[in-house]
Amino acid sequence: MNKNLYLCLHALQTVPPANLNRDDTGAPKSATYGGALRARVSSQSWKRAMRQYFAVNGRANATRTKKIPTILAEKINALNPELAPEEALEKAKAILAVVGIKKYEKNNIDTKVLLAVSPGQLEKLAKYSLEHEELDKKEIKQILQGDDSLDLALFGRMVADDPELNVEATAQVAHALSTNEITPEFDYYTAIDDLQSEDTSGASMLGDIEYNSSTLYRYANVNVRELIADLGEKDALAGINDFIKSFILSMPTGKQNTFANKTVPGYVMATVHSDTPVNLVSAFETPVRSRQGYMEQSIEKLEQEYDDVQQFIEKPLAQIILRKGTMAEGNKVNNLSELLERVADVLNKAVVDDENING
């Protein structure tokens, strides 16, 4: 039997005044943890930033939209240009209806629910539609259960109309939470009309925006075995490489033009486990308090929590640390490239060892 194999990523990232991820009132999202108010960035927000990082760097993402009928119809038309657009749309809607996606907005073109479909699935659905007069539910489901893109395999898909079309996520991404207690602050701003006459005083517009600054603890993990089962060994291991880069280098873009708040983590720890992944946020149940910055104390608390957790779990296969301002020594690396190489070596060895055990 294959052993479990998980990659865990832990990061500490200092963020200046920002409003990365807003709630329904426009305020930065927050949470109370350990009796203290913390800055929070939702996992959904950061996963979207990671998907956007994939796309910018050449990964073909799934399309998650209510406009799947239109997109599928365009694929059908591309394969058969002689088909009238209206007929292609009816074919697309018929394909979706077979698997229970029948509810549409008032325009009768957009579905009522978002549906994520990978490029490979769209291509195969379009070909199937043109090659089959009789539509078989089982065959269409098989198409939608294969050819997952990396983002679909990592973050999953939920289809309420038919749970058989769900894709179980192989990655978990935690809500980022500040290691320190925060105090909400407000920026009161005004704007002056450029053509305002000299004898006129006052602003032509005024407003305010809430923000905070913090040191965030971020955590994510990947079930390596499940990702390999979904994508195949080569694509899965290459995908994990991109997952690590996107986790470290992406950032939600909420109010970024207002605050120019893009940073990178000051500390990253990658661990590989053969038993269970562990979120180390409990290191910060008591918030970090300091007048000289939060990063150093946050690192100390995180590393102590990592050591303490070893009492409960099997010894990790690897612990690899990338930290600003430190040279490679022991489990530390100098840069992101070295981190990626070390993780790849550990995962490749674990997969090869498992293959040898299983014959």
XYZ file of C-alpha atoms in Angstrom:
359
model
C 0.000 0.000 0.000
C 1.232 3.503 -0.820
C 2.130 5.651 2.154
C 0.623 9.078 2.542
C 2.713 11.849 1.049
C 1.961 15.487 1.820
C 3.790 18.702 1.061
C 3.106 21.490 3.567
C 3.978 25.145 2.989
C 4.237 27.654 5.838
C 4.974 31.329 5.192
C 5.320 34.524 7.201
C 4.667 37.652 5.178
C 4.698 41.256 6.321
C 2.057 43.399 4.640
C 2.086 47.224 4.919
C -1.150 49.254 5.071
C -3.499 47.338 2.782
C -7.035 46.149 2.102
C -6.291 42.854 0.346
C -9.631 41.140 0.763
C -12.802 43.083 1.599
C -15.999 42.030 3.358
C -19.511 43.181 2.415
C -18.930 46.590 4.045
C -15.655 47.231 2.204
C -13.564 46.661 5.326
C -10.562 44.285 5.296
C -11.631 40.810 6.404
C -10.702 39.934 9.962
C -11.121 37.209 12.577
C -10.884 36.914 16.333
C -8.326 34.275 17.316
C -6.924 33.733 20.793
C -9.180 36.541 22.002
C -7.457 39.113 19.744
C -8.579 40.754 16.503
C -6.496 39.549 13.549
C -6.147 40.512 9.911
C -7.499 37.759 7.645
C -7.248 37.012 3.941
C -9.652 34.304 2.813
C -8.401 31.138 1.203
C -10.727 31.774 -1.757
C -9.060 35.118 -2.378
C -5.538 33.696 -2.313
C -6.486 30.665 -4.421
C -7.805 33.008 -7.093
C -4.491 34.883 -6.995
C -2.685 31.555 -7.408
C -4.861 30.591 -10.390
C -4.100 33.964 -11.976
C -0.385 33.315 -11.393
C -0.744 29.982 -13.236
C -2.387 31.709 -16.202
C 0.201 34.490 -16.447
C 2.970 31.891 -16.384
C 1.595 29.717 -19.161
C -0.670 27.248 -17.363
C -4.013 26.549 -19.041
C -6.581 26.927 -16.271
C -10.089 25.601 -16.108
C -12.725 28.178 -16.987
C -15.132 28.746 -14.090
C -18.132 30.618 -15.410
C -21.865 30.704 -16.017
C -21.057 31.065 -19.724
C -20.012 27.439 -20.320
C -22.808 26.932 -22.934
C -21.461 29.844 -24.987
C -17.838 28.719 -24.643
C -18.716 25.131 -25.535
C -20.756 26.328 -28.524
C -17.747 28.305 -29.749
C -15.625 25.139 -29.491
C -18.248 23.216 -31.453
C -18.318 25.936 -34.119
C -14.524 25.952 -34.314
C -14.575 22.219 -35.100
C -17.475 22.590 -37.548
C -17.605 26.158 -38.970
C -20.528 25.224 -41.237
C -22.784 24.751 -38.229
C -25.022 27.747 -37.452
C -24.112 29.421 -34.132
C -27.660 28.878 -32.842
C -27.439 25.160 -33.600
C -24.031 24.916 -31.904
C -25.490 26.574 -28.805
C -28.381 24.085 -28.739
C -25.902 21.217 -28.988
C -23.899 22.668 -26.090
C -27.015 23.072 -23.935
C -28.098 19.534 -24.772
C -24.741 18.153 -23.600
C -25.057 19.985 -20.284
C -28.705 19.014 -19.840
C -27.797 15.321 -19.993
C -25.711 15.731 -16.821
C -28.377 17.781 -15.055
C -27.302 21.354 -15.815
C -30.636 22.709 -17.035
C -31.298 25.922 -15.109
C -30.556 29.163 -16.954
C -30.646 32.871 -16.272
C -33.396 34.959 -17.888
C -31.246 35.374 -20.993
C -31.487 31.567 -21.455
C -27.781 31.454 -22.337
C -25.953 31.661 -18.998
C -26.394 28.897 -16.449
C -27.602 29.805 -12.950
C -24.494 28.276 -11.365
C -20.768 28.586 -11.972
C -19.196 25.534 -13.576
C -15.458 24.886 -13.884
C -14.401 22.993 -17.002
C -10.825 22.362 -18.144
C -9.631 23.047 -21.720
C -9.263 19.310 -22.336
C -12.803 18.618 -21.142
C -14.238 21.395 -23.333
C -12.419 20.030 -26.387
C -13.678 16.485 -25.800
C -17.248 17.626 -25.101
C -17.287 19.577 -28.368
C -16.022 16.564 -30.344
C -18.501 14.264 -28.613
C -21.383 16.590 -29.470
C -20.496 16.513 -33.164
C -19.854 12.782 -33.311
C -22.959 11.555 -31.465
C -26.624 12.100 -32.251
C -27.616 10.089 -29.173
C -26.083 11.538 -26.026
C -25.021 9.063 -23.355
C -24.968 10.386 -19.778
C -22.285 7.954 -18.645
C -19.941 8.863 -21.504
C -20.372 12.602 -20.943
C -19.688 12.175 -17.238
C -16.514 10.257 -18.064
C -15.326 13.220 -20.129
C -16.023 15.601 -17.232
C -14.223 13.279 -14.814
C -10.935 13.274 -16.739
C -8.421 15.700 -18.269
C -8.286 17.935 -15.197
C -6.172 21.067 -15.463
C -3.731 21.781 -12.615
C -5.973 24.345 -10.914
C -8.992 22.023 -11.136
C -7.016 19.118 -9.659
C -5.613 21.282 -6.865
C -8.672 23.311 -5.884
C -11.508 21.026 -6.928
C -14.982 21.506 -8.379
C -18.403 21.375 -6.748
C -21.502 20.646 -8.846
C -24.633 20.663 -6.699
C -26.812 19.351 -9.543
C -24.757 16.151 -9.758
C -22.164 15.333 -7.055
C -20.637 12.698 -9.353
C -19.141 15.587 -11.303
C -17.409 16.961 -8.207
C -13.613 17.015 -8.265
C -12.031 16.439 -4.873
C -9.399 19.086 -4.209
C -5.890 17.719 -3.671
C -4.733 20.968 -2.029
C -5.899 22.736 1.098
C -5.312 26.467 1.567
C -5.887 28.078 4.948
C -7.163 31.582 5.554
C -4.112 33.766 6.114
C -4.151 35.136 9.665
C -2.016 37.822 11.253
C 0.411 36.718 13.950
C -0.203 40.057 15.675
C -3.312 41.789 16.976
C -4.506 44.551 14.663
C -6.235 47.876 15.142
C -8.460 48.903 12.212
C -7.438 52.253 10.733
C -9.070 54.621 8.254
C -7.668 56.696 5.436
C -9.706 59.874 4.962
C -9.049 61.204 1.486
C -10.116 64.105 -0.679
C -9.857 65.083 -4.331
C -9.581 68.559 -5.820
C -11.095 69.544 -9.154
C -8.155 70.454 -11.440
C -10.227 73.223 -13.054
C -11.525 74.627 -9.808
C -11.370 78.453 -9.758
C -8.905 80.159 -7.455
C -11.649 81.766 -5.380
C -13.179 78.344 -4.604
C -11.970 76.378 -1.600
C -12.603 72.869 -0.404
C -12.570 69.426 -1.944
C -14.756 68.234 -4.789
C -14.859 64.708 -3.409
C -14.115 63.057 -0.082
C -14.243 59.533 1.258
C -12.599 57.027 3.541
C -11.273 53.494 3.329
C -10.452 51.064 6.108
C -7.078 49.307 6.142
C -4.642 47.507 8.422
C -1.045 46.320 8.421
C 0.134 42.962 9.712
C 2.485 40.010 9.558
C 0.487 37.138 8.081
C 0.907 33.426 8.763
C -0.021 31.527 5.608
C -0.417 27.758 5.215
C -1.267 25.296 2.445
C -0.732 21.612 1.739
C -0.913 19.206 -1.207
C -1.807 15.526 -1.147
C 0.940 14.396 -3.518
C -0.381 10.859 -4.052
C -3.857 12.126 -4.971
C -2.438 14.707 -7.370
C -0.354 12.002 -9.073
C -3.448 9.788 -9.367
C -5.271 12.695 -11.028
C -2.602 14.123 -13.347
C 0.045 11.407 -13.643
C 3.470 11.462 -11.995
C 5.306 13.785 -14.382
C 2.578 16.429 -14.629
C 1.801 16.263 -10.905
C 5.405 16.851 -9.821
C 5.756 19.698 -12.328
C 2.449 21.075 -11.045
C 3.675 21.020 -7.452
C 6.652 23.098 -8.549
C 4.224 25.704 -9.948
C 2.016 25.438 -6.856
C 4.955 26.347 -4.610
C 5.918 29.311 -6.787
C 2.354 30.582 -6.962
C 1.915 30.228 -3.186
C 5.046 32.287 -2.541
C 4.817 34.882 -5.317
C 1.091 35.520 -5.785
C -0.934 38.042 -3.829
C -4.586 39.144 -3.905
C -4.957 42.463 -5.697
C -7.627 44.144 -3.573
C -6.991 47.921 -3.496
C -3.445 47.316 -4.771
C -3.435 50.500 -6.844
C -4.383 52.433 -3.714
C -1.773 50.898 -1.400
C 0.962 49.366 -3.632
C 1.219 46.667 -0.971
C 2.793 43.793 -2.960
C 5.390 41.961 -0.822
C 6.949 38.496 -0.726
C 7.271 36.298 2.357
C 10.188 36.917 4.692
C 10.166 33.266 5.738
C 9.033 30.051 4.023
C 9.166 26.541 5.445
C 8.369 23.523 3.260
C 7.870 20.176 4.975
C 7.153 16.736 3.526
C 5.152 14.237 5.592
C 4.278 10.573 5.266
C 1.494 10.650 7.861
C -0.534 13.859 8.114
C -0.315 17.568 7.266
C -0.406 19.997 10.203
C -1.343 23.691 10.274
C 0.957 25.467 12.760
C -1.269 28.502 13.377
C -1.516 27.509 17.049
C 1.938 29.090 17.391
C 0.124 32.430 17.311
C -2.871 31.800 19.576
C -1.109 34.272 21.853
C -0.464 37.181 19.476
C 3.040 38.484 18.892
C 3.605 41.808 20.629
C 6.551 44.037 19.820
C 7.516 47.632 19.118
C 10.382 46.498 16.879
C 8.523 44.465 14.265
C 6.754 41.102 14.331
C 8.763 38.965 11.905
C 11.588 37.756 14.156
C 9.294 36.787 17.027
C 6.894 35.161 14.568
C 9.715 33.034 13.152
C 10.790 31.978 16.650
C 7.234 31.030 17.640
C 6.613 29.147 14.378
C 9.827 27.120 14.615
C 9.121 26.316 18.272
C 5.623 25.137 17.369
C 7.070 22.980 14.589
C 9.423 21.335 17.115
C 6.614 20.849 19.650
C 4.303 19.218 17.096
C 6.920 16.510 16.455
C 5.763 14.872 19.707
C 2.512 13.935 17.962
C 3.463 13.005 14.394
C 6.016 10.927 12.530
C 9.302 12.630 11.753
C 8.883 14.581 8.509
C 10.804 13.361 5.466
C 12.162 16.878 5.044
C 12.117 20.393 6.445
C 13.431 23.091 4.075
C 13.625 26.777 5.044
C 14.033 29.876 2.910
C 14.566 32.982 5.007
C 15.523 36.500 4.028
C 19.067 37.443 4.983
C 20.371 33.980 5.909
C 22.849 31.751 4.100
C 22.252 28.099 3.243
C 23.165 25.845 6.131
C 21.658 22.501 7.130
C 17.983 22.664 6.211
C 18.208 26.250 4.882
C 18.459 27.287 1.227
C 19.629 30.516 -0.398
C 16.792 31.209 -2.827
C 13.519 29.998 -4.308
C 15.224 27.934 -7.015
C 17.109 25.927 -4.384
C 13.901 25.432 -2.395
C 12.143 24.051 -5.476
C 15.078 21.737 -6.248
C 15.200 20.369 -2.694
C 11.458 19.733 -2.568
C 11.550 18.055 -5.984
C 14.411 15.777 -4.871
C 12.534 14.716 -1.732
C 9.259 14.045 -3.551
C 10.931 12.191 -6.423
C 12.802 9.958 -3.979
C 9.620 9.234 -2.008
C 7.705 8.344 -5.171
C 10.542 6.154 -6.540
C 10.960 4.380 -3.188
C 7.249 3.653 -3.147
C 7.330 2.289 -6.693
C 10.222 -0.003 -5.748
C 8.337 -1.289 -2.683
C 5.249 -2.019 -4.765
C 7.231 -3.874 -7.379
